[in-house]
mmCIF file of C-alpha atoms and ligand atoms in Angstrom:
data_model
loop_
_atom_site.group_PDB
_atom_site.id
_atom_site.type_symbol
_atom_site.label_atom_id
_atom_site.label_comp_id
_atom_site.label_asym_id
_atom_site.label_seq_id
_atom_site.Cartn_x
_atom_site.Cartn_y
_atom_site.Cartn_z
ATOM 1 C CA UNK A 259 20.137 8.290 10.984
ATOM 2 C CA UNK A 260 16.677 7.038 11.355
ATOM 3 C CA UNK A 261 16.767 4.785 14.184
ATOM 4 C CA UNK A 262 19.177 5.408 17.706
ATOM 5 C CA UNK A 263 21.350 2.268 17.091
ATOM 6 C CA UNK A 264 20.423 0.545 19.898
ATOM 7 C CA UNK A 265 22.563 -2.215 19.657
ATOM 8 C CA UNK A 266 19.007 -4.323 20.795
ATOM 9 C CA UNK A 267 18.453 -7.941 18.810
ATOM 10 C CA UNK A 268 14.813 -8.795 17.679
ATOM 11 C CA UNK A 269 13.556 -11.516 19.890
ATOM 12 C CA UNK A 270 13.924 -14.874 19.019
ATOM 13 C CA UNK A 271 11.359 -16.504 16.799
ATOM 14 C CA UNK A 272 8.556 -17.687 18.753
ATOM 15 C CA UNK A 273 8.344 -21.410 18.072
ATOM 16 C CA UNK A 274 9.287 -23.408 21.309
ATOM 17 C CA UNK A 275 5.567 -23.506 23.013
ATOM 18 C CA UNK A 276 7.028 -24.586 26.045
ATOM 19 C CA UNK A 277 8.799 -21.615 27.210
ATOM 20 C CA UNK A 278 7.428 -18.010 27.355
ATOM 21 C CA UNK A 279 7.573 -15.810 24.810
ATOM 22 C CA UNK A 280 10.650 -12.768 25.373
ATOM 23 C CA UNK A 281 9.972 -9.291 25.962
ATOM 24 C CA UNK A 282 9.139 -7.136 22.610
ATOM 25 C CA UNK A 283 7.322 -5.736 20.213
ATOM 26 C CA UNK A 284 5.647 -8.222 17.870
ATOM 27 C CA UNK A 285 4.725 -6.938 14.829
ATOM 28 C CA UNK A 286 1.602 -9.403 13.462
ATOM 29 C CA UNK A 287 -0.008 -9.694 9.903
ATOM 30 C CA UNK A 288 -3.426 -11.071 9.906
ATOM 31 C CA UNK A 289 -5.483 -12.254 6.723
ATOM 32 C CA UNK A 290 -6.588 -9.420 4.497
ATOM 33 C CA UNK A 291 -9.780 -11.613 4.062
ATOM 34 C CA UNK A 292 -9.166 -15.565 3.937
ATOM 35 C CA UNK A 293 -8.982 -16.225 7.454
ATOM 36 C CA UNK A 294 -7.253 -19.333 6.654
ATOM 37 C CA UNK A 295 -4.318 -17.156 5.593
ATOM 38 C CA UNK A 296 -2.840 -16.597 8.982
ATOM 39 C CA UNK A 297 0.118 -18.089 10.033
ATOM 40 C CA UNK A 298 0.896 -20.187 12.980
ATOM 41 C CA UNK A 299 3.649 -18.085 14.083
ATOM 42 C CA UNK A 300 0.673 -15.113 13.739
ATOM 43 C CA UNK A 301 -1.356 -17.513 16.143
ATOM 44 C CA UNK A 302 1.304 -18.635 18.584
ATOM 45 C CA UNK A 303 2.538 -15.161 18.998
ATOM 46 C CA UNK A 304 -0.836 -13.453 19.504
ATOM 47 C CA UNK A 305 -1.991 -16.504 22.118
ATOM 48 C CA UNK A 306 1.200 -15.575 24.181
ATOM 49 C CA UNK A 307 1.280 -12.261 24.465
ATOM 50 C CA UNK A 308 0.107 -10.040 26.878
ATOM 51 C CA UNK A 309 -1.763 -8.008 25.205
ATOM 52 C CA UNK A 310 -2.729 -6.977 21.400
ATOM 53 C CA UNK A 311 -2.169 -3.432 19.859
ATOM 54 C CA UNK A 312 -5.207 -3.249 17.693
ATOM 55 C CA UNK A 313 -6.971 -0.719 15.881
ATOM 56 C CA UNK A 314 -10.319 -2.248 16.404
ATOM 57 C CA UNK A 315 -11.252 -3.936 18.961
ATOM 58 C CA UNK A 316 -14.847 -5.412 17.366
ATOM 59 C CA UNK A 317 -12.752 -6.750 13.999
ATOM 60 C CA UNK A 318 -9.045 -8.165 15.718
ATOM 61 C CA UNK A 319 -11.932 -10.116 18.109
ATOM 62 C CA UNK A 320 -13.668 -11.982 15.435
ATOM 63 C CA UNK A 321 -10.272 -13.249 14.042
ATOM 64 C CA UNK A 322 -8.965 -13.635 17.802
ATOM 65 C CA UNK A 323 -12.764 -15.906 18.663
ATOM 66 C CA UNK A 324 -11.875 -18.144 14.855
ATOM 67 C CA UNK A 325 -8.683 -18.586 16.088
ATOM 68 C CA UNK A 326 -9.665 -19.209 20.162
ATOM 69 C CA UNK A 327 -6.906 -16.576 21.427
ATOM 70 C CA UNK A 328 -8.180 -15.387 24.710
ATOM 71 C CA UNK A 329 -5.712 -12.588 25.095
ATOM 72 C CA UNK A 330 -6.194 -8.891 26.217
ATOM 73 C CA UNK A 331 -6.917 -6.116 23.396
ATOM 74 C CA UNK A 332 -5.862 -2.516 23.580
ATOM 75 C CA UNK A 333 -7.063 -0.086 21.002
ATOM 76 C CA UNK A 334 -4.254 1.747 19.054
ATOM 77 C CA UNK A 335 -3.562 3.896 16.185
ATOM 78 C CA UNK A 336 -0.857 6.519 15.089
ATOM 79 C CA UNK A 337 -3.622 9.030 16.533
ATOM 80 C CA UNK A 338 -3.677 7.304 20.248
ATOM 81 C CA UNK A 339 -2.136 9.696 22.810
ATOM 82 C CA UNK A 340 1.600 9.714 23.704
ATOM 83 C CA UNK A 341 0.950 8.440 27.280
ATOM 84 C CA UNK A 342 -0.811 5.323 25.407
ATOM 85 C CA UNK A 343 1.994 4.321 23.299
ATOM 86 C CA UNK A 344 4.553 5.532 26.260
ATOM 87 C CA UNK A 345 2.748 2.409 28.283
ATOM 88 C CA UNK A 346 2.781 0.083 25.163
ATOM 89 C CA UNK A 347 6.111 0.613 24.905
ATOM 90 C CA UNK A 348 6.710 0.249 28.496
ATOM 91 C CA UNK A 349 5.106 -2.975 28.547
ATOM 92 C CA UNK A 350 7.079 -4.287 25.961
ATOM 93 C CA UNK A 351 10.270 -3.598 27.998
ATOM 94 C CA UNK A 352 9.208 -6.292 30.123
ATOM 95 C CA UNK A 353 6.217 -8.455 28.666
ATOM 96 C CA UNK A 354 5.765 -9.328 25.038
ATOM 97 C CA UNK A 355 3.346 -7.167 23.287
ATOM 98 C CA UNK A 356 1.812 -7.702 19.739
ATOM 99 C CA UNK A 357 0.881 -4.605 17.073
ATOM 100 C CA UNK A 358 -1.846 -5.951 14.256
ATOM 101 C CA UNK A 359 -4.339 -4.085 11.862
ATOM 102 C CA UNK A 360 -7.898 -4.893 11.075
ATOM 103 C CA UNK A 361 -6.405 -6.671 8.034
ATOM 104 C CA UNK A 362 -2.784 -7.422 6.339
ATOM 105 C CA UNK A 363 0.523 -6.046 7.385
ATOM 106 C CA UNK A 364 0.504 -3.393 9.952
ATOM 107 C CA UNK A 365 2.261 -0.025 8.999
ATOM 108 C CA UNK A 366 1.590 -0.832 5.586
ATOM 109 C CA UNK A 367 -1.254 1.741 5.028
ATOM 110 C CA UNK A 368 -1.967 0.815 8.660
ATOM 111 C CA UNK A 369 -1.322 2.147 12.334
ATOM 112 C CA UNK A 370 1.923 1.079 13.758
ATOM 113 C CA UNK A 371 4.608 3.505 12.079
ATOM 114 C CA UNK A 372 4.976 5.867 15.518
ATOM 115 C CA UNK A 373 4.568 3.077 18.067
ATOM 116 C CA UNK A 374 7.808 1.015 16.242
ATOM 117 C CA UNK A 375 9.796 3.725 16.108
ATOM 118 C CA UNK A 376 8.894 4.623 19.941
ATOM 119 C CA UNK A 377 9.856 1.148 20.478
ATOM 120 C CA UNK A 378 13.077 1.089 18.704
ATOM 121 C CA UNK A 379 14.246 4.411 20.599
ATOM 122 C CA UNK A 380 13.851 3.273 24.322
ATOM 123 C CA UNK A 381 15.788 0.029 23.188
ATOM 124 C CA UNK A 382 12.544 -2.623 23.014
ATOM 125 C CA UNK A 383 13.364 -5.645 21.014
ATOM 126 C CA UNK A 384 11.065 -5.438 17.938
ATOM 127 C CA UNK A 385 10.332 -8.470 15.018
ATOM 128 C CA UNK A 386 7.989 -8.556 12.287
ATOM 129 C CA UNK A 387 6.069 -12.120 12.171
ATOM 130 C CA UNK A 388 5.031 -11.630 8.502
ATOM 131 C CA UNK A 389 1.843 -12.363 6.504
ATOM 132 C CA UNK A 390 -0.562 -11.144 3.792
ATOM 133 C CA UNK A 391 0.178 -7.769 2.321
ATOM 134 C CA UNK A 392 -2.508 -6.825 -0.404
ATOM 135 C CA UNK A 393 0.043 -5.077 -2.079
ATOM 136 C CA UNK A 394 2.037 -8.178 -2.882
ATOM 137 C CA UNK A 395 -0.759 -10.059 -3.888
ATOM 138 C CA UNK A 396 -2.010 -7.853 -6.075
ATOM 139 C CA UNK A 397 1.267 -7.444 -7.508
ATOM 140 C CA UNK A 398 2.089 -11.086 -8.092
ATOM 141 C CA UNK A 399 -1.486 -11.635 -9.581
ATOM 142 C CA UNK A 400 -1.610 -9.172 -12.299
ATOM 143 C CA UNK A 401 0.794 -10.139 -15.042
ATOM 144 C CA UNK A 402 2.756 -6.501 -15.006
ATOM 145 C CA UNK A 403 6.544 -6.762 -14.587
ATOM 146 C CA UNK A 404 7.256 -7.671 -11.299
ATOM 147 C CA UNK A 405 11.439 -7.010 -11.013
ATOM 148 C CA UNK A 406 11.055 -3.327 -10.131
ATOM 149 C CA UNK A 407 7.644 -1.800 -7.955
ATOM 150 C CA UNK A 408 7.061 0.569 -6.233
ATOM 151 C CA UNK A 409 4.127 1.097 -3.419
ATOM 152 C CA UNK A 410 2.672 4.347 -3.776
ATOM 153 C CA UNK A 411 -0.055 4.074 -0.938
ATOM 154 C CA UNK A 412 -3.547 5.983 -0.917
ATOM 155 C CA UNK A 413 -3.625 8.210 -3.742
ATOM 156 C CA UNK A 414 -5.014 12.035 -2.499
ATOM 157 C CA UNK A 415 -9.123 12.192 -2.437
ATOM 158 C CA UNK A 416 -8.991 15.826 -4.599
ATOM 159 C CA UNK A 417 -8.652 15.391 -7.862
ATOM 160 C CA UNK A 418 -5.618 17.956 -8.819
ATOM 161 C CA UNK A 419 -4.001 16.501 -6.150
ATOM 162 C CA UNK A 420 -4.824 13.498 -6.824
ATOM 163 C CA UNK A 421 -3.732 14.274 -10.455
ATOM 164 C CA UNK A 422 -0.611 15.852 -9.483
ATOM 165 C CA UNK A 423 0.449 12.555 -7.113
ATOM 166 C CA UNK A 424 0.081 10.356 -10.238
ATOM 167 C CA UNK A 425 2.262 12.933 -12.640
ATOM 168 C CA UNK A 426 4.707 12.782 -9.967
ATOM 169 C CA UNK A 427 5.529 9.023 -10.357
ATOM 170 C CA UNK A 428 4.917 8.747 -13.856
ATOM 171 C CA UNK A 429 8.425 8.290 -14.857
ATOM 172 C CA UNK A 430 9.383 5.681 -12.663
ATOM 173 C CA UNK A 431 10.192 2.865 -14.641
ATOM 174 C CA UNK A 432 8.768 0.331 -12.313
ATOM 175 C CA UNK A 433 5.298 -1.060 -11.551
ATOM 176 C CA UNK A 434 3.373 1.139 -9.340
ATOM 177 C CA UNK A 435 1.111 -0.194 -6.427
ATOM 178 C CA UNK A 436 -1.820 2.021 -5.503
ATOM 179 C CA UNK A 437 -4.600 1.147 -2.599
ATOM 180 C CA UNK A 438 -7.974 2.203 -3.233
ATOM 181 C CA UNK A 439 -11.388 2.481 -1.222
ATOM 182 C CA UNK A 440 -14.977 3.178 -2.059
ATOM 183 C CA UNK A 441 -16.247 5.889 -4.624
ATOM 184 C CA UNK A 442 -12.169 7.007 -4.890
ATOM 185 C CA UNK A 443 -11.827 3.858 -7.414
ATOM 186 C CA UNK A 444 -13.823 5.276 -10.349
ATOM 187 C CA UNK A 445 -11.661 8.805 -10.719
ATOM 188 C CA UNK A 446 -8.548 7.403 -9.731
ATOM 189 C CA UNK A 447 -8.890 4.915 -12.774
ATOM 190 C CA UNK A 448 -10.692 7.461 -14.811
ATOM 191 C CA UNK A 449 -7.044 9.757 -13.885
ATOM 192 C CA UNK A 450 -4.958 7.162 -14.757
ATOM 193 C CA UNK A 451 -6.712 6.276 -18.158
ATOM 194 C CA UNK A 452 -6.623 10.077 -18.905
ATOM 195 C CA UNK A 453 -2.311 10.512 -17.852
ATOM 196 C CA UNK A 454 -1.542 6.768 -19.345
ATOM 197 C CA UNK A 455 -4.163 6.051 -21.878
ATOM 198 C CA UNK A 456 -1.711 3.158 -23.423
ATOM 199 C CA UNK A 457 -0.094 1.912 -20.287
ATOM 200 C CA UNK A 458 -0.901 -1.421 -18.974
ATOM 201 C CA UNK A 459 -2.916 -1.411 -15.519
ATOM 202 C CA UNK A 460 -4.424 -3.974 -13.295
ATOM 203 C CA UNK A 461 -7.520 -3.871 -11.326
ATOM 204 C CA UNK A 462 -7.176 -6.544 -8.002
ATOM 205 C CA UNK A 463 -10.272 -6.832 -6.298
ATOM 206 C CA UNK A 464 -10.880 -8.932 -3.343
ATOM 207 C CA UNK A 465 -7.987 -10.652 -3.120
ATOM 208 C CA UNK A 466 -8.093 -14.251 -1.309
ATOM 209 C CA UNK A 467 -11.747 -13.958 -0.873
ATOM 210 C CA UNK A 468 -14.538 -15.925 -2.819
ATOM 211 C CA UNK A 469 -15.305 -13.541 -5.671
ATOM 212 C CA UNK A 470 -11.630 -13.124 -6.022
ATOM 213 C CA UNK A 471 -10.476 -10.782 -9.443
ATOM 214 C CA UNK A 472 -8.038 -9.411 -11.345
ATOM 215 C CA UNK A 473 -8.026 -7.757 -14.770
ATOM 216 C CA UNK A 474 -4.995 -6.610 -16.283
ATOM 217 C CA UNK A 475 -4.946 -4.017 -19.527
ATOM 218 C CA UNK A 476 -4.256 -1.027 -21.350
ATOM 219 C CA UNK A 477 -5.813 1.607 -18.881
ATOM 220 C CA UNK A 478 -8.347 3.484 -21.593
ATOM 221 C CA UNK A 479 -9.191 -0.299 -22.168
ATOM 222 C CA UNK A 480 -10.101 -0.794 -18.268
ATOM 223 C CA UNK A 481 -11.245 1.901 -17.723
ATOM 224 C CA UNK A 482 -14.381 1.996 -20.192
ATOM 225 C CA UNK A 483 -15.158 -2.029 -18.452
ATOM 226 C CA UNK A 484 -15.276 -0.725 -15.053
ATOM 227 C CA UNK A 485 -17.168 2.220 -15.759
ATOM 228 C CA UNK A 486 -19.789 -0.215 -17.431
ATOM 229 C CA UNK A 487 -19.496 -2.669 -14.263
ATOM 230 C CA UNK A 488 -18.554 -0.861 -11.325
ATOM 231 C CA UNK A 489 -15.883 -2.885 -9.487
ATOM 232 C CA UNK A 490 -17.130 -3.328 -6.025
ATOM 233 C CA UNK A 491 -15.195 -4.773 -2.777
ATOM 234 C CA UNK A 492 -10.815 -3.985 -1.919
ATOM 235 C CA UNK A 493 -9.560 -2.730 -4.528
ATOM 236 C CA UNK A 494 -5.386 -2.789 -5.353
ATOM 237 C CA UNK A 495 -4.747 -0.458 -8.644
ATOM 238 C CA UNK A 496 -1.426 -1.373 -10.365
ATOM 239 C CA UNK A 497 -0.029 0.533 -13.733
ATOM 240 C CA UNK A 498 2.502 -0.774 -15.769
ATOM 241 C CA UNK A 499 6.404 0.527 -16.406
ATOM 242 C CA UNK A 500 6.482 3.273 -19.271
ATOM 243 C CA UNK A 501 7.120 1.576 -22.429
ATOM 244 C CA UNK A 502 10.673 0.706 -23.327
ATOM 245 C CA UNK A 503 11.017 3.728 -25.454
ATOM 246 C CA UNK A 504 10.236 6.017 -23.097
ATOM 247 C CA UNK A 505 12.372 4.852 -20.489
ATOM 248 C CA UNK A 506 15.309 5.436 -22.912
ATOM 249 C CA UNK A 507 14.107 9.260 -22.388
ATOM 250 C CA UNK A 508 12.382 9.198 -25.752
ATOM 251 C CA UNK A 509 10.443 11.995 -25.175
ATOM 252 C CA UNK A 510 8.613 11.026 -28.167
ATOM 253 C CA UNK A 511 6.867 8.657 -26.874
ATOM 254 C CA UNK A 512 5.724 10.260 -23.523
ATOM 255 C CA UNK A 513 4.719 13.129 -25.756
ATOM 256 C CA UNK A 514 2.449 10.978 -27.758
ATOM 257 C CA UNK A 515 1.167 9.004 -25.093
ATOM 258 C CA UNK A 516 0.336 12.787 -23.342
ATOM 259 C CA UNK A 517 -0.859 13.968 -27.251
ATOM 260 C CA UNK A 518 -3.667 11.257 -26.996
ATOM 261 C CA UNK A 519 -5.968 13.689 -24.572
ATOM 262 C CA UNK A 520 -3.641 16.510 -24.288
ATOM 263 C CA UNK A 521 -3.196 19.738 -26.285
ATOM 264 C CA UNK A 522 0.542 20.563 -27.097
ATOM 265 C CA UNK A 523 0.924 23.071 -24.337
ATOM 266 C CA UNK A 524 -0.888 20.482 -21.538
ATOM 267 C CA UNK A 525 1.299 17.642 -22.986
ATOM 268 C CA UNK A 526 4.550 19.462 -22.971
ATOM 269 C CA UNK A 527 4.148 20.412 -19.354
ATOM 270 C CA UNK A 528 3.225 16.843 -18.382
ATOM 271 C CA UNK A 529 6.368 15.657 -19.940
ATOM 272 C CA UNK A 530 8.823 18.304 -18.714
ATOM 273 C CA UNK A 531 7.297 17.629 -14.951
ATOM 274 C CA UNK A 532 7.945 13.503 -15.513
ATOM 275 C CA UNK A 533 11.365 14.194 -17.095
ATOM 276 C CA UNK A 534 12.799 17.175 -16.007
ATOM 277 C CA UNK A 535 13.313 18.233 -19.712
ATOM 278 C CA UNK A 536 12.823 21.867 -20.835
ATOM 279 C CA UNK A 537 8.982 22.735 -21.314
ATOM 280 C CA UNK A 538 9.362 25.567 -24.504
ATOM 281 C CA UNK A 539 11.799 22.281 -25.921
ATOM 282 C CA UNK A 540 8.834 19.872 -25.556
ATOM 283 C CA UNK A 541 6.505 21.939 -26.588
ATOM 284 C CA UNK A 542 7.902 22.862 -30.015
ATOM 285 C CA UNK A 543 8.181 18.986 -29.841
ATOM 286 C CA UNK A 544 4.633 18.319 -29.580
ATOM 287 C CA UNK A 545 3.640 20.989 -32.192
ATOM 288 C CA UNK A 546 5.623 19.008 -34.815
ATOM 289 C CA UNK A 547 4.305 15.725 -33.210
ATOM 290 C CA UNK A 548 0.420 16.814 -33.322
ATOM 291 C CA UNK A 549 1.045 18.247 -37.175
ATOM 292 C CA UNK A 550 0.326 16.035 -39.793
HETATM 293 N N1 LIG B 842 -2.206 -3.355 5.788
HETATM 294 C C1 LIG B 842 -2.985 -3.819 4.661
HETATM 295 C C2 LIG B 842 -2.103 -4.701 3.779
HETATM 296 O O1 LIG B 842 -1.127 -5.257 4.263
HETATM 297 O O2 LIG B 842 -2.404 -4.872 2.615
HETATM 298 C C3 LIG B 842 -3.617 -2.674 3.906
HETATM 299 C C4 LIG B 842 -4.543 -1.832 4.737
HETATM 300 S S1 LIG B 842 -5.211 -0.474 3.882
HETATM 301 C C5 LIG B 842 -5.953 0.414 5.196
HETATM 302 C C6 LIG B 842 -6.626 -1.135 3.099
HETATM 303 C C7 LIG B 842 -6.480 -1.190 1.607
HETATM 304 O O3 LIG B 842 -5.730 -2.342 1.232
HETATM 305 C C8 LIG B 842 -7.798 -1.327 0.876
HETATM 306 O O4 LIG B 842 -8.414 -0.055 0.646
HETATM 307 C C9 LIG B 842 -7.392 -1.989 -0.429
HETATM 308 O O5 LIG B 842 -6.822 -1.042 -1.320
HETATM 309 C C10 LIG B 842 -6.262 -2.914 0.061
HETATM 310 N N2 LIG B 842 -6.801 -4.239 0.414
HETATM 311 C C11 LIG B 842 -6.893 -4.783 1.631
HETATM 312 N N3 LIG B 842 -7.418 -6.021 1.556
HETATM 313 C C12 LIG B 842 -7.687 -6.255 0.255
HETATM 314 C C13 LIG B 842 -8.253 -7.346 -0.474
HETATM 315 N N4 LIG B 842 -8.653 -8.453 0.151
HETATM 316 N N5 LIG B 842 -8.368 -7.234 -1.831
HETATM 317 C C14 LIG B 842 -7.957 -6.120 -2.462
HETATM 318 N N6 LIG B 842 -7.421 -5.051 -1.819
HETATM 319 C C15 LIG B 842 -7.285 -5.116 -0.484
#
């Protein structure tokens, strides 16, 4: 089990201004750019508690000065010492306490994963007040299928392993959610182009901000725009399911697809590592494929 079943109910929804706001752990999205995107249970709760979990001080203020929320700040991140998040978590036995992150849903690719469950084991009441994710966003703005996704996070910053993260989900037949930052973008798309030359992906850039973008296409496609016009700004990266006929473990067309840039020996190992089939199989496979 996960959590100590603590037998502890999330505290009640804060929306009666009149009386004070329970003892807990509030768990607050902010905007991920549009500061007109937070919510005014995000506004209530952080103007009543008694202090806010933040990972930086300088960027939770300007949002807490828009907003005219004079309450207390305390830096935090999964890094901060024990005895810090021991004295959050004390706190919260008694006061109300609020977790955010310099932008979107905290814990997702943000701080907050070690002071929740820290919470959750001494018995604090915890609830999510809910918000922007970039993630979602992204997802619902790029035209891929949207029924099945997955959110793969950061990719790796080395290229093999950056490589080998991307072979690893490559047979999930869902859309896949990727955040990216700074020089990162260019080789992650460049890697994805290279593994999924005729998949479709998306390229979300500064989502609910002015210069607001998103491109959806096959990834070789993409890949050759963006390398022409650098993308700048938050990036979210989505890719496409595998085609129908290689979710009905065609290995065909995963072999193809890997024949585009591959030789027959690079291919087949690509393949067996997505599908678990046998790599001297695919190979022979991929001879016959590549011969005309
Ligand atoms: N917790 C945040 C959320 O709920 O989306 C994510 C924080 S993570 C440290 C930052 C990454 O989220 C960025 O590198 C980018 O990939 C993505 N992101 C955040 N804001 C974005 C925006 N306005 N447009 C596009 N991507 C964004």
């Amino acid at each position: 089990m996960w959590f100590k079943d603590t037998g502890v109910s999330t505290p009640p929804p804060p929306s009666d201004l009149s009386k004070p706001l329970e003892p807990g752990l509030y768990i607050v999205a902010t905007p991920i750019g549009n500061l007109g995107d937070i919510t005014l249970r995000a506004i209530d709760t952080l103007r009543r508690c008694a202090v806010i979990a933040c990972e930086d001080t300088r960027v939770t203020g300007r949002l807490l000065n828009h907003c005219g929320i004079g309450t207390r700040m305390q830096r935090y991140d999964d890094h901060a010492s024990e005895a810090l998040r021991d004295r959050l978590v004390e706190q919260a036995v008694s006061e109300p306490v609020a977790l955010v992150s310099d932008a979107g849903t905290p814990l997702v690719s943000d701080p907050g994963y070690r002071l929740v469950r820290a919470a959750r084991e001494a018995g604090v009441a915890v609830t999510s007040i809910p918000g922007a994710c970039a993630a979602i966003v992204g997802l619902t703005l790029s035209g891929l299928p949207n029924d099945r996704f997955v959110f793969a996070g950061f990719l790796p910053v080395k290229d093999k392993a950056r490589r080998d993260a991307l072979e690893d989900v490559a047979a999930i037949n869902a859309t896949l959610i990727f955040y990216e930052t700074g020089p990162r973008r260019v080789r992650s798309r460049d890697a994805m182009a290279d593994i999924w030359p005729a998949r479709d992906i998306a390229v979300a850039r500064e989502l609910t901000k002015l210069h607001e973008d998103c491109r959806t296409g096959p990834a070789s496609a993409l890949a050759d725009h963006y390398r022409a016009h650098p993308p700048k700004g938050e990036i979210v990266l989505l890719v496409g399911p595998p085609s129908p006929q290689a979710v009905a473990a065609d290995p065909d067309a995963l072999l193809r697809e890997a024949l585009a840039d591959l030789t027959p020996s690079k291919a087949a190992a690509r393949v067996a590592k997505a599908t678990g089939l046998d790599r001297q199989d695919l190979y022979a496979r991929a001879v016959s494929l590549k011969s005309p």
